[in-house]
Steps between C-alpha positions, in 0.01 A plus 500: 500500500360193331337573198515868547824630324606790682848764410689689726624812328745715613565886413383595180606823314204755473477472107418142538199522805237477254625199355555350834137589625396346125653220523348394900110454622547603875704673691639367838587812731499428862682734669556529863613866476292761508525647119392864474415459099449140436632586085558123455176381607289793257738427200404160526090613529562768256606179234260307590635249746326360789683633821547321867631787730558554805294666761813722608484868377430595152560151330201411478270832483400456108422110539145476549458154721373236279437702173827561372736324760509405871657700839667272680558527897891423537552525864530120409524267220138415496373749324743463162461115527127524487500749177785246365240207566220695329705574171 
């Protein structure tokens, strides 16, 4: 996007999250499911990573809006293209 390089990384044995999460500054997860736990989203804040969730379930419920990531509305697009346009 631009300037901004951005990776798309696929599954990633457990032994090597923490290098993952090390090697990244936020954390895109959007989801349009409902998640019950949310684990990727407070592995990511647990590391240190600024997190855009989603407002669906328990993604989001450790990201405090505008202090250590963004909630993002997903019933459209407009709510992940205006965090994308504000990184």
């Amino acid at each position: 996007w631009g300037a901004t390089p951005v990776r798309i990384v696929g599954k990633t044995p457990q032994e090597r999250i923490g290098a993952l999460y090390a090697a990244h500054d936020v954390l895109l997860a959007p989801s349009i499911w409902p998640e019950s736990f949310g684990l990727v989203a407070r592995e990511a804040l647990a590391a240190g990573l600024w997190v855009v969730a989603s407002d669906r379930g328990a993604m989001g419920e450790d990201v405090r809006d505008g202090v250590n990531g963004w909630i993002v509305d997903v019933s459209s697009p407009a709510g992940l293209v205006d965090a994308l346009a504000r990184i």
